[in-house]
């Protein structure tokens, strides 16, 4: 995907550190009205809400207040699957109001060998819950899916042939063996990932009478995906087998942007993982390295709100940058991961946003990354606030990434 984008936009894409423009990041601990923030209480009551608000209004979009009811229905409950190591549940999240009804399915694996409530990693996937593991116990979805000859997905529908095609990104048994559960939702169940002016998926349920698409400031796809992760967390809070104070939100790439936005808004998430989230995720926009605001808005007009297009080729005018998104995680631990060959996502910019989020964590007297130098390849740097690694290889989620996430979660969350 990124290779295609690079050739399409090669003229305007910069990968040269020497050509990064001079830029100034907005001060984290000074309000938009120039007041300084000196303690955690002022952070929480004044600065944090205004930062959250600016991301809502000018980038990811506001969440419409129009009420939607969410019901949970346990549709499958199987013990001792995956050779006995997992208990499996499928839970329908049923969204309804006078506009209609829409259903998405949460797949939850819990470690069969653990009695008590367990911490859970929760995230979204790109092709369907059935792609994360070959097990025939996982239901296929009926939603739109992106055609992919490699995965034998055509006519925008999935069938048995795509079972487990993305299992390399989701080492289920490995996660369970460490005492964690894993919950996943297929993002296409919430909003199919293409620009149709928000006619399909969950969006229309939120329209006021006469409204046909989100307003300039209302949410796009990332906004509604992130909101849905919180609805999955609502379910997890009702499940006695889940330690709901220890739910970690995880996502890769566009779904890493999503996990960050979910974690920023919903402080019930105990930890947040951004895997190769890049532009619009962990990478600083003002550096303009790799994918830029204009490129991402042109290629994916449905991800952010329309207001965000004002910053196309105009990053200087952004009153915020992504270090402020990371700061919204404080005091919860956040893990940002890059891949060396994933220059499109600007690994250096991903590191720096975590580094520049430190002042928020310091208000809680937490240990923060000690140097502005990025760690060496495959040398994770973990702290109780911001952790980071850059691994060798390409844009992907690997066993190596998960090994670090589990080590980190064992230390700071479990
Ligand atoms: C790319 C996009 C990135 C990233 C990636 C993905 O095409 O430019 O922002 O989100 O897709 O989600 O795999």
GROMACS .gro file of C-alpha atoms and ligand atoms in nm:
model
  427
    1UNK     CA    1   0.000   0.000   0.000
    2UNK     CA    2   0.266   0.250   0.100
    3UNK     CA    3   0.478   0.171  -0.207
    4UNK     CA    4   0.190   0.262  -0.434
    5UNK     CA    5   0.139   0.585  -0.245
    6UNK     CA    6   0.507   0.675  -0.266
    7UNK     CA    7   0.517   0.648  -0.642
    8UNK     CA    8   0.192   0.838  -0.676
    9UNK     CA    9   0.309   1.127  -0.463
   10UNK     CA   10   0.686   1.101  -0.506
   11UNK     CA   11   0.721   1.464  -0.604
   12UNK     CA   12   0.603   1.600  -0.277
   13UNK     CA   13   0.719   1.332  -0.033
   14UNK     CA   14   1.021   1.410   0.182
   15UNK     CA   15   1.228   1.145   0.357
   16UNK     CA   16   1.535   1.356   0.416
   17UNK     CA   17   1.591   1.460   0.778
   18UNK     CA   18   1.788   1.762   0.653
   19UNK     CA   19   1.484   1.887   0.467
   20UNK     CA   20   1.249   1.880   0.761
   21UNK     CA   21   1.117   2.236   0.786
   22UNK     CA   22   1.176   2.450   1.091
   23UNK     CA   23   0.865   2.418   1.293
   24UNK     CA   24   0.742   2.501   1.637
   25UNK     CA   25   0.531   2.262   1.834
   26UNK     CA   26   0.251   2.419   2.036
   27UNK     CA   27   0.345   2.425   2.404
   28UNK     CA   28   0.187   2.139   2.587
   29UNK     CA   29   0.155   2.314   2.920
   30UNK     CA   30   0.028   2.651   2.799
   31UNK     CA   31  -0.342   2.685   2.723
   32UNK     CA   32  -0.470   2.826   2.395
   33UNK     CA   33  -0.526   3.146   2.592
   34UNK     CA   34  -0.171   3.162   2.719
   35UNK     CA   35  -0.221   3.039   3.073
   36UNK     CA   36   0.043   2.805   3.214
   37UNK     CA   37  -0.051   2.471   3.354
   38UNK     CA   38   0.152   2.368   3.655
   39UNK     CA   39  -0.016   2.066   3.807
   40UNK     CA   40  -0.218   1.757   3.727
   41UNK     CA   41  -0.539   1.909   3.849
   42UNK     CA   42  -0.517   2.209   3.612
   43UNK     CA   43  -0.414   1.968   3.337
   44UNK     CA   44  -0.723   1.757   3.394
   45UNK     CA   45  -0.971   2.038   3.438
   46UNK     CA   46  -0.845   2.289   3.181
   47UNK     CA   47  -0.575   2.183   2.939
   48UNK     CA   48  -0.667   1.822   2.875
   49UNK     CA   49  -1.030   1.903   2.784
   50UNK     CA   50  -0.929   2.184   2.550
   51UNK     CA   51  -0.676   1.964   2.370
   52UNK     CA   52  -0.931   1.688   2.336
   53UNK     CA   53  -1.178   1.939   2.202
   54UNK     CA   54  -0.942   2.079   1.939
   55UNK     CA   55  -0.871   1.728   1.807
   56UNK     CA   56  -1.244   1.666   1.794
   57UNK     CA   57  -1.332   1.986   1.616
   58UNK     CA   58  -1.040   2.015   1.379
   59UNK     CA   59  -0.928   1.662   1.297
   60UNK     CA   60  -1.101   1.338   1.398
   61UNK     CA   61  -1.443   1.499   1.430
   62UNK     CA   62  -1.697   1.544   1.704
   63UNK     CA   63  -1.915   1.252   1.810
   64UNK     CA   64  -2.278   1.337   1.731
   65UNK     CA   65  -2.490   1.349   2.042
   66UNK     CA   66  -2.793   1.197   1.873
   67UNK     CA   67  -2.878   0.901   2.093
   68UNK     CA   68  -2.818   0.546   1.986
   69UNK     CA   69  -2.895   0.254   2.211
   70UNK     CA   70  -2.639  -0.024   2.230
   71UNK     CA   71  -2.740  -0.376   2.330
   72UNK     CA   72  -2.515  -0.675   2.373
   73UNK     CA   73  -2.613  -1.022   2.267
   74UNK     CA   74  -2.396  -1.325   2.333
   75UNK     CA   75  -2.430  -1.524   2.012
   76UNK     CA   76  -2.159  -1.785   2.066
   77UNK     CA   77  -1.996  -1.920   2.378
   78UNK     CA   78  -1.757  -2.211   2.337
   79UNK     CA   79  -1.513  -2.341   2.593
   80UNK     CA   80  -1.178  -2.501   2.521
   81UNK     CA   81  -1.136  -2.423   2.154
   82UNK     CA   82  -0.796  -2.387   1.980
   83UNK     CA   83  -0.679  -2.724   2.115
   84UNK     CA   84  -0.820  -2.645   2.454
   85UNK     CA   85  -0.630  -2.325   2.526
   86UNK     CA   86  -0.906  -2.074   2.458
   87UNK     CA   87  -1.261  -1.993   2.553
   88UNK     CA   88  -1.437  -1.815   2.270
   89UNK     CA   89  -1.726  -1.575   2.280
   90UNK     CA   90  -1.895  -1.379   2.005
   91UNK     CA   91  -2.099  -1.082   2.115
   92UNK     CA   92  -2.317  -0.876   1.888
   93UNK     CA   93  -2.313  -0.505   1.952
   94UNK     CA   94  -2.656  -0.396   1.838
   95UNK     CA   95  -2.693  -0.024   1.770
   96UNK     CA   96  -3.046   0.104   1.731
   97UNK     CA   97  -3.271   0.407   1.737
   98UNK     CA   98  -3.565   0.543   1.539
   99UNK     CA   99  -3.341   0.570   1.231
  100UNK     CA  100  -3.269   0.200   1.220
  101UNK     CA  101  -3.052  -0.079   1.349
  102UNK     CA  102  -2.694  -0.189   1.286
  103UNK     CA  103  -2.493  -0.481   1.418
  104UNK     CA  104  -2.120  -0.542   1.466
  105UNK     CA  105  -1.960  -0.849   1.616
  106UNK     CA  106  -1.699  -0.865   1.889
  107UNK     CA  107  -1.488  -1.180   1.898
  108UNK     CA  108  -1.339  -1.249   2.239
  109UNK     CA  109  -1.076  -1.512   2.318
  110UNK     CA  110  -0.995  -1.573   2.684
  111UNK     CA  111  -0.719  -1.799   2.816
  112UNK     CA  112  -0.883  -2.124   2.929
  113UNK     CA  113  -0.608  -2.193   3.181
  114UNK     CA  114  -0.673  -1.878   3.387
  115UNK     CA  115  -0.949  -1.872   3.648
  116UNK     CA  116  -0.984  -1.510   3.742
  117UNK     CA  117  -1.066  -1.201   3.538
  118UNK     CA  118  -0.791  -1.133   3.286
  119UNK     CA  119  -0.649  -0.823   3.119
  120UNK     CA  120  -0.749  -0.796   2.755
  121UNK     CA  121  -0.602  -0.651   2.437
  122UNK     CA  122  -0.878  -0.497   2.228
  123UNK     CA  123  -0.843  -0.390   1.866
  124UNK     CA  124  -0.988  -0.381   1.520
  125UNK     CA  125  -0.890  -0.582   1.214
  126UNK     CA  126  -0.888  -0.514   0.839
  127UNK     CA  127  -1.061  -0.814   0.680
  128UNK     CA  128  -1.276  -0.985   0.940
  129UNK     CA  129  -1.255  -1.163   1.273
  130UNK     CA  130  -1.220  -1.495   1.093
  131UNK     CA  131  -0.892  -1.378   0.937
  132UNK     CA  132  -0.707  -1.353   1.268
  133UNK     CA  133  -0.706  -1.732   1.322
  134UNK     CA  134  -0.791  -2.033   1.103
  135UNK     CA  135  -1.032  -2.177   1.361
  136UNK     CA  136  -1.365  -2.280   1.207
  137UNK     CA  137  -1.534  -2.168   1.532
  138UNK     CA  138  -1.509  -1.804   1.429
  139UNK     CA  139  -1.810  -1.670   1.238
  140UNK     CA  140  -1.771  -1.513   0.896
  141UNK     CA  141  -1.909  -1.162   0.855
  142UNK     CA  142  -2.157  -1.043   0.594
  143UNK     CA  143  -2.017  -0.691   0.568
  144UNK     CA  144  -1.827  -0.532   0.282
  145UNK     CA  145  -1.466  -0.646   0.255
  146UNK     CA  146  -1.188  -0.504   0.043
  147UNK     CA  147  -1.110  -0.732  -0.251
  148UNK     CA  148  -0.772  -0.900  -0.216
  149UNK     CA  149  -0.666  -1.178  -0.452
  150UNK     CA  150  -0.394  -1.283  -0.208
  151UNK     CA  151  -0.658  -1.352   0.055
  152UNK     CA  152  -0.910  -1.491  -0.197
  153UNK     CA  153  -1.151  -1.210  -0.123
  154UNK     CA  154  -1.352  -1.100  -0.426
  155UNK     CA  155  -1.688  -0.933  -0.495
  156UNK     CA  156  -1.641  -0.757  -0.160
  157UNK     CA  157  -1.749  -1.071   0.029
  158UNK     CA  158  -1.552  -1.313   0.243
  159UNK     CA  159  -1.586  -1.689   0.267
  160UNK     CA  160  -1.405  -1.980   0.432
  161UNK     CA  161  -1.101  -1.939   0.211
  162UNK     CA  162  -0.989  -1.630   0.398
  163UNK     CA  163  -0.988  -1.795   0.740
  164UNK     CA  164  -0.663  -1.719   0.918
  165UNK     CA  165  -0.510  -1.513   0.637
  166UNK     CA  166  -0.402  -1.247   0.884
  167UNK     CA  167  -0.299  -1.482   1.165
  168UNK     CA  168   0.061  -1.361   1.148
  169UNK     CA  169  -0.058  -1.029   1.288
  170UNK     CA  170  -0.258  -1.189   1.569
  171UNK     CA  171  -0.063  -1.459   1.754
  172UNK     CA  172  -0.370  -1.564   1.951
  173UNK     CA  173  -0.225  -1.864   2.140
  174UNK     CA  174   0.086  -1.666   2.226
  175UNK     CA  175  -0.119  -1.382   2.375
  176UNK     CA  176  -0.344  -1.622   2.567
  177UNK     CA  177  -0.049  -1.821   2.701
  178UNK     CA  178   0.068  -1.504   2.875
  179UNK     CA  179  -0.262  -1.471   3.058
  180UNK     CA  180  -0.425  -1.209   2.837
  181UNK     CA  181  -0.751  -1.216   2.651
  182UNK     CA  182  -0.791  -1.078   2.301
  183UNK     CA  183  -1.097  -0.897   2.170
  184UNK     CA  184  -1.135  -0.795   1.806
  185UNK     CA  185  -1.393  -0.624   1.591
  186UNK     CA  186  -1.394  -0.609   1.214
  187UNK     CA  187  -1.378  -0.241   1.118
  188UNK     CA  188  -1.597  -0.298   0.811
  189UNK     CA  189  -1.878  -0.402   1.046
  190UNK     CA  190  -1.874  -0.042   1.174
  191UNK     CA  191  -1.785   0.157   0.866
  192UNK     CA  192  -1.666   0.013   0.535
  193UNK     CA  193  -1.333   0.177   0.462
  194UNK     CA  194  -1.401   0.372   0.146
  195UNK     CA  195  -1.546   0.710   0.064
  196UNK     CA  196  -1.919   0.679   0.003
  197UNK     CA  197  -2.008   1.003   0.181
  198UNK     CA  198  -2.106   0.795   0.483
  199UNK     CA  199  -2.415   0.629   0.343
  200UNK     CA  200  -2.336   0.279   0.469
  201UNK     CA  201  -2.225   0.137   0.803
  202UNK     CA  202  -2.315   0.294   1.134
  203UNK     CA  203  -2.295   0.661   1.036
  204UNK     CA  204  -2.654   0.710   0.912
  205UNK     CA  205  -2.792   0.615   1.254
  206UNK     CA  206  -2.648   0.936   1.387
  207UNK     CA  207  -2.801   1.173   1.136
  208UNK     CA  208  -3.054   1.427   1.254
  209UNK     CA  209  -3.375   1.457   1.056
  210UNK     CA  210  -3.291   1.562   0.701
  211UNK     CA  211  -2.915   1.517   0.749
  212UNK     CA  212  -2.745   1.306   0.482
  213UNK     CA  213  -2.379   1.315   0.588
  214UNK     CA  214  -2.165   1.435   0.878
  215UNK     CA  215  -2.123   1.812   0.910
  216UNK     CA  216  -1.785   1.979   0.864
  217UNK     CA  217  -1.681   1.913   1.220
  218UNK     CA  218  -1.847   1.577   1.278
  219UNK     CA  219  -1.663   1.250   1.281
  220UNK     CA  220  -1.532   1.048   0.990
  221UNK     CA  221  -1.441   0.680   0.983
  222UNK     CA  222  -1.163   0.694   1.240
  223UNK     CA  223  -1.397   0.874   1.477
  224UNK     CA  224  -1.669   0.614   1.454
  225UNK     CA  225  -1.426   0.320   1.465
  226UNK     CA  226  -1.276   0.464   1.785
  227UNK     CA  227  -1.617   0.523   1.938
  228UNK     CA  228  -1.708   0.162   1.867
  229UNK     CA  229  -1.403   0.038   2.054
  230UNK     CA  230  -1.544   0.217   2.356
  231UNK     CA  231  -1.876   0.039   2.305
  232UNK     CA  232  -1.684  -0.291   2.301
  233UNK     CA  233  -1.527  -0.181   2.627
  234UNK     CA  234  -1.878  -0.120   2.763
  235UNK     CA  235  -1.946  -0.486   2.694
  236UNK     CA  236  -1.615  -0.599   2.847
  237UNK     CA  237  -1.715  -0.418   3.165
  238UNK     CA  238  -2.011  -0.652   3.194
  239UNK     CA  239  -1.806  -0.970   3.146
  240UNK     CA  240  -1.696  -1.121   3.478
  241UNK     CA  241  -1.406  -1.300   3.306
  242UNK     CA  242  -1.250  -0.972   3.200
  243UNK     CA  243  -1.047  -0.745   3.425
  244UNK     CA  244  -1.205  -0.433   3.284
  245UNK     CA  245  -0.960  -0.202   3.457
  246UNK     CA  246  -0.692  -0.361   3.245
  247UNK     CA  247  -0.813  -0.333   2.890
  248UNK     CA  248  -0.541  -0.225   2.647
  249UNK     CA  249  -0.646  -0.074   2.318
  250UNK     CA  250  -0.429  -0.181   2.024
  251UNK     CA  251  -0.420  -0.094   1.656
  252UNK     CA  252  -0.201  -0.108   1.348
  253UNK     CA  253  -0.168   0.165   1.087
  254UNK     CA  254  -0.503   0.337   1.020
  255UNK     CA  255  -0.632   0.128   1.307
  256UNK     CA  256  -0.338   0.252   1.516
  257UNK     CA  257  -0.462   0.605   1.452
  258UNK     CA  258  -0.794   0.465   1.570
  259UNK     CA  259  -0.655   0.306   1.888
  260UNK     CA  260  -0.484   0.633   1.980
  261UNK     CA  261  -0.801   0.830   1.926
  262UNK     CA  262  -1.001   0.575   2.128
  263UNK     CA  263  -0.747   0.589   2.411
  264UNK     CA  264  -0.740   0.968   2.406
  265UNK     CA  265  -1.115   0.997   2.447
  266UNK     CA  266  -1.186   0.707   2.676
  267UNK     CA  267  -0.980   0.706   2.991
  268UNK     CA  268  -1.110   0.366   3.091
  269UNK     CA  269  -0.852   0.214   2.856
  270UNK     CA  270  -0.564   0.121   3.084
  271UNK     CA  271  -0.299   0.126   2.815
  272UNK     CA  272  -0.271   0.227   2.452
  273UNK     CA  273  -0.068   0.075   2.167
  274UNK     CA  274   0.004   0.242   1.835
  275UNK     CA  275   0.166   0.006   1.586
  276UNK     CA  276   0.303   0.191   1.280
  277UNK     CA  277   0.023   0.449   1.296
  278UNK     CA  278   0.207   0.722   1.106
  279UNK     CA  279   0.042   1.036   0.976
  280UNK     CA  280  -0.274   1.121   1.168
  281UNK     CA  281  -0.157   0.879   1.438
  282UNK     CA  282   0.167   0.908   1.631
  283UNK     CA  283   0.376   1.092   1.369
  284UNK     CA  284   0.420   1.468   1.408
  285UNK     CA  285   0.241   1.640   1.119
  286UNK     CA  286   0.456   1.951   1.115
  287UNK     CA  287   0.766   1.753   1.016
  288UNK     CA  288   0.603   1.670   0.681
  289UNK     CA  289   0.807   1.354   0.644
  290UNK     CA  290   0.653   1.068   0.446
  291UNK     CA  291   0.274   1.095   0.433
  292UNK     CA  292   0.147   1.449   0.487
  293UNK     CA  293  -0.187   1.600   0.583
  294UNK     CA  294  -0.270   1.679   0.223
  295UNK     CA  295  -0.174   1.335   0.096
  296UNK     CA  296  -0.376   1.155   0.360
  297UNK     CA  297  -0.682   1.377   0.317
  298UNK     CA  298  -0.675   1.333  -0.059
  299UNK     CA  299  -0.626   0.957  -0.048
  300UNK     CA  300  -0.867   0.894   0.240
  301UNK     CA  301  -1.120   1.180   0.250
  302UNK     CA  302  -1.341   0.979   0.484
  303UNK     CA  303  -1.096   0.923   0.770
  304UNK     CA  304  -1.097   1.267   0.932
  305UNK     CA  305  -1.353   1.546   0.940
  306UNK     CA  306  -1.375   1.803   0.661
  307UNK     CA  307  -1.232   2.077   0.880
  308UNK     CA  308  -0.897   1.897   0.878
  309UNK     CA  309  -0.852   1.968   0.505
  310UNK     CA  310  -0.779   2.332   0.600
  311UNK     CA  311  -0.436   2.208   0.698
  312UNK     CA  312  -0.359   2.049   0.361
  313UNK     CA  313  -0.015   2.182   0.270
  314UNK     CA  314  -0.063   2.414   0.563
  315UNK     CA  315   0.070   2.223   0.863
  316UNK     CA  316   0.222   2.546   1.000
  317UNK     CA  317  -0.127   2.663   1.086
  318UNK     CA  318  -0.217   2.354   1.289
  319UNK     CA  319  -0.284   2.474   1.645
  320UNK     CA  320  -0.189   2.126   1.765
  321UNK     CA  321   0.032   1.836   1.673
  322UNK     CA  322   0.033   1.468   1.750
  323UNK     CA  323   0.247   1.496   2.066
  324UNK     CA  324  -0.068   1.651   2.212
  325UNK     CA  325  -0.266   1.343   2.118
  326UNK     CA  326  -0.012   1.129   2.303
  327UNK     CA  327  -0.031   1.362   2.603
  328UNK     CA  328  -0.402   1.278   2.634
  329UNK     CA  329  -0.301   0.925   2.735
  330UNK     CA  330  -0.130   1.051   3.053
  331UNK     CA  331  -0.098   0.913   3.315
  332UNK     CA  332  -0.169   0.581   3.141
  333UNK     CA  333   0.116   0.396   2.970
  334UNK     CA  334   0.134   0.428   2.594
  335UNK     CA  335   0.345   0.221   2.352
  336UNK     CA  336   0.443   0.361   2.012
  337UNK     CA  337   0.606   0.125   1.764
  338UNK     CA  338   0.765   0.192   1.426
  339UNK     CA  339   0.927  -0.021   1.159
  340UNK     CA  340   1.254   0.072   0.994
  341UNK     CA  341   1.134   0.031   0.636
  342UNK     CA  342   0.806   0.207   0.707
  343UNK     CA  343   0.938   0.552   0.622
  344UNK     CA  344   0.596   0.652   0.493
  345UNK     CA  345   0.488   0.658   0.860
  346UNK     CA  346   0.790   0.871   0.965
  347UNK     CA  347   0.942   0.658   1.246
  348UNK     CA  348   1.140   0.955   1.377
  349UNK     CA  349   0.823   1.165   1.398
  350UNK     CA  350   0.649   0.879   1.577
  351UNK     CA  351   0.925   0.871   1.837
  352UNK     CA  352   0.923   1.247   1.883
  353UNK     CA  353   0.552   1.275   1.953
  354UNK     CA  354   0.599   1.044   2.250
  355UNK     CA  355   0.907   1.232   2.358
  356UNK     CA  356   0.729   1.568   2.345
  357UNK     CA  357   0.430   1.433   2.538
  358UNK     CA  358   0.654   1.395   2.844
  359UNK     CA  359   0.556   1.723   3.020
  360UNK     CA  360   0.203   1.587   3.072
  361UNK     CA  361   0.338   1.270   3.235
  362UNK     CA  362   0.579   1.473   3.447
  363UNK     CA  363   0.279   1.642   3.609
  364UNK     CA  364   0.211   1.296   3.753
  365UNK     CA  365   0.577   1.260   3.857
  366UNK     CA  366   0.626   0.979   3.613
  367UNK     CA  367   0.947   0.862   3.457
  368UNK     CA  368   0.972   0.971   3.090
  369UNK     CA  369   1.210   0.896   2.801
  370UNK     CA  370   1.543   1.047   2.894
  371UNK     CA  371   1.675   1.137   2.552
  372UNK     CA  372   1.554   1.290   2.231
  373UNK     CA  373   1.760   1.034   2.040
  374UNK     CA  374   1.548   0.756   1.895
  375UNK     CA  375   1.640   0.410   2.024
  376UNK     CA  376   1.845   0.187   1.793
  377UNK     CA  377   1.673  -0.072   1.575
  378UNK     CA  378   1.529  -0.359   1.780
  379UNK     CA  379   1.624  -0.193   2.110
  380UNK     CA  380   1.292  -0.112   2.278
  381UNK     CA  381   1.295   0.171   2.528
  382UNK     CA  382   1.024   0.122   2.787
  383UNK     CA  383   0.920   0.362   3.058
  384UNK     CA  384   0.612   0.376   3.276
  385UNK     CA  385   0.483   0.663   3.061
  386UNK     CA  386   0.588   0.640   2.697
  387UNK     CA  387   0.751   0.331   2.546
  388UNK     CA  388   0.886   0.295   2.196
  389UNK     CA  389   1.057   0.057   1.961
  390UNK     CA  390   1.161   0.059   1.600
  391UNK     CA  391   1.205  -0.292   1.467
  392UNK     CA  392   1.370  -0.404   1.148
  393UNK     CA  393   1.139  -0.481   0.859
  394UNK     CA  394   0.837  -0.332   0.697
  395UNK     CA  395   0.496  -0.188   0.779
  396UNK     CA  396   0.331  -0.482   0.958
  397UNK     CA  397   0.254  -0.636   1.296
  398UNK     CA  398   0.492  -0.915   1.384
  399UNK     CA  399   0.557  -1.160   1.665
  400UNK     CA  400   0.842  -0.934   1.768
  401UNK     CA  401   0.600  -0.644   1.816
  402UNK     CA  402   0.366  -0.857   2.027
  403UNK     CA  403   0.654  -0.988   2.237
  404UNK     CA  404   0.735  -0.627   2.333
  405UNK     CA  405   0.371  -0.537   2.399
  406UNK     CA  406   0.335  -0.832   2.634
  407UNK     CA  407   0.659  -0.753   2.816
  408UNK     CA  408   0.540  -0.394   2.851
  409UNK     CA  409   0.190  -0.490   2.964
  410UNK     CA  410   0.330  -0.741   3.217
  411UNK     CA  411   0.537  -0.461   3.363
  412UNK     CA  412   0.307  -0.161   3.358
  413UNK     CA  413  -0.049  -0.289   3.337
  414UNK     CA  414  -0.092  -0.646   3.456
  415LIG     C1  415  -0.167   0.380   0.394
  415LIG     C2  416  -0.194   0.513   0.455
  415LIG     C3  417  -0.139   0.517   0.594
  415LIG     C4  418  -0.172   0.392   0.675
  415LIG     C5  419  -0.180   0.266   0.591
  415LIG     C6  420  -0.259   0.150   0.653
  415LIG     O1  421  -0.208   0.375   0.263
  415LIG     O2  422  -0.131   0.610   0.376
  415LIG     O3  423  -0.183   0.634   0.660
  415LIG     O4  424  -0.287   0.409   0.747
  415LIG     O5  425  -0.239   0.287   0.470
  415LIG     O6  426  -0.358   0.166   0.723
  415LIG     O7  427  -0.218   0.036   0.624
   0.00000   0.00000   0.00000
